Amino acid sequence: NAGVTQTPKFRVLKTGQSMTLLCAQDMNHEYMYWYRQDPGMGLRLIHYSVGEGTTAKGEVPDGYNVSRLKKQNFLLGLESAAPSQTSVYFCASSPYYEQYFGPGTRLTVT
Amino acid sequence: AQRVTQPEKLLSVFKGAPVELKCNYSYSGSPELFWYVQYSRQRLQLLLRHISRESIKGFTADLNKGETSFHLKKPFAQEEDSAMYYCALWGAQKLVFGQGTRLTINP
């Protein structure tokens, strides 16, 4: 059981480049979430999904898109990266309210 | 709207001293509250939830609806308690987290 995995672990982008972060879970959880973690700001919800094929906006969705084509995967896309998107990104999945987190992706946008 | 406030960004105490991490919330419904912890170089994990009324690693938290608080307490801090602690509120199919408190236990 791998739990929640995230790919990649680290990435450096130049302003304007695009990328996709992959979150995968093998626990058959319905709910999946993407957060960003910034110093002094805590964890802020970007987008989430309550089931395969569904997505919803969180607290800070601007500049990001998501897709949940398969139950086990939740993709986070940055179409045109900006320095303000430099952050650590965490994915989580949950059967209900207890969330299981991935190890995080450290993204730097220069 | 759901809101969680952790007023202390940093908290430093000596080993063996009592610890209290503060958490206040705002929510119109019946709250379900949690504490998550992130140790150095590890992923976030659930520490405890108010409905189970458990004591995990010596930590307890009591929900006070009158004061809308869910403070985390431990009577005797240990060095391995140094970590980032997040209070979280469940509602509308998502968790809202506070800003986090970095707890440092000094030897």
mmCIF file of C-alpha atoms in Angstrom, chain A residues 2-5 31 33 35 37 40-43 45 48 50 90 94 96-99 101-103, chain B residues 9 32 34 36 38 42-46 49 51 84 86 90 92-100:
data_model
loop_
_atom_site.group_PDB
_atom_site.id
_atom_site.type_symbol
_atom_site.label_atom_id
_atom_site.label_comp_id
_atom_site.label_asym_id
_atom_site.label_seq_id
_atom_site.Cartn_x
_atom_site.Cartn_y
_atom_site.Cartn_z
ATOM 1 C CA ALA A 2 1.731 3.159 -1.199
ATOM 2 C CA GLY A 3 -0.952 5.470 0.222
ATOM 3 C CA VAL A 4 -0.806 8.883 -1.423
ATOM 4 C CA THR A 5 2.037 9.607 -3.810
ATOM 5 C CA TYR A 31 -12.402 12.654 -1.939
ATOM 6 C CA TYR A 33 -7.667 17.629 -2.462
ATOM 7 C CA TYR A 35 -3.366 22.412 -1.077
ATOM 8 C CA GLN A 37 1.567 25.532 1.948
ATOM 9 C CA GLY A 40 2.613 32.089 7.731
ATOM 10 C CA MET A 41 -0.380 31.159 5.560
ATOM 11 C CA GLY A 42 -0.899 27.570 6.610
ATOM 12 C CA LEU A 43 -2.538 25.165 4.203
ATOM 13 C CA LEU A 45 -7.199 24.623 -0.457
ATOM 14 C CA TYR A 48 -10.906 19.436 -4.592
ATOM 15 C CA VAL A 50 -15.693 14.529 -4.224
ATOM 16 C CA PHE A 90 0.264 18.830 -0.962
ATOM 17 C CA SER A 94 -9.991 10.888 2.287
ATOM 18 C CA TYR A 96 -14.673 11.190 4.566
ATOM 19 C CA TYR A 97 -13.048 13.725 6.912
ATOM 20 C CA GLU A 98 -9.766 12.054 7.879
ATOM 21 C CA GLN A 99 -7.312 13.149 5.222
ATOM 22 C CA PHE A 101 -1.482 13.417 2.780
ATOM 23 C CA GLY A 102 1.160 12.952 0.155
ATOM 24 C CA PRO A 103 4.802 13.897 0.724
ATOM 25 C CA LYS B 9 2.765 31.268 14.662
ATOM 26 C CA GLU B 32 -16.016 18.610 13.553
ATOM 27 C CA PHE B 34 -9.115 18.033 14.200
ATOM 28 C CA TYR B 36 -2.906 17.584 12.326
ATOM 29 C CA GLN B 38 3.809 17.705 10.535
ATOM 30 C CA GLN B 42 7.464 13.988 7.191
ATOM 31 C CA ARG B 43 4.032 14.391 5.695
ATOM 32 C CA LEU B 44 1.063 15.796 7.579
ATOM 33 C CA GLN B 45 -0.787 13.283 9.665
ATOM 34 C CA LEU B 46 -3.865 13.284 11.839
ATOM 35 C CA ARG B 49 -10.198 14.432 16.400
ATOM 36 C CA ILE B 51 -15.331 13.287 18.451
ATOM 37 C CA MET B 84 4.202 22.150 12.979
ATOM 38 C CA TYR B 86 -2.486 22.633 12.340
ATOM 39 C CA TRP B 90 -14.520 19.918 8.584
ATOM 40 C CA ALA B 92 -19.121 21.196 3.270
ATOM 41 C CA GLN B 93 -17.000 18.208 2.223
ATOM 42 C CA LYS B 94 -13.679 19.911 2.914
ATOM 43 C CA LEU B 95 -11.236 20.736 5.660
ATOM 44 C CA VAL B 96 -10.283 24.317 6.433
ATOM 45 C CA PHE B 97 -6.923 24.659 8.148
ATOM 46 C CA GLY B 98 -5.573 27.316 10.435
ATOM 47 C CA GLN B 99 -2.293 29.057 9.737
ATOM 48 C CA GLY B 100 -0.353 26.607 11.851
#
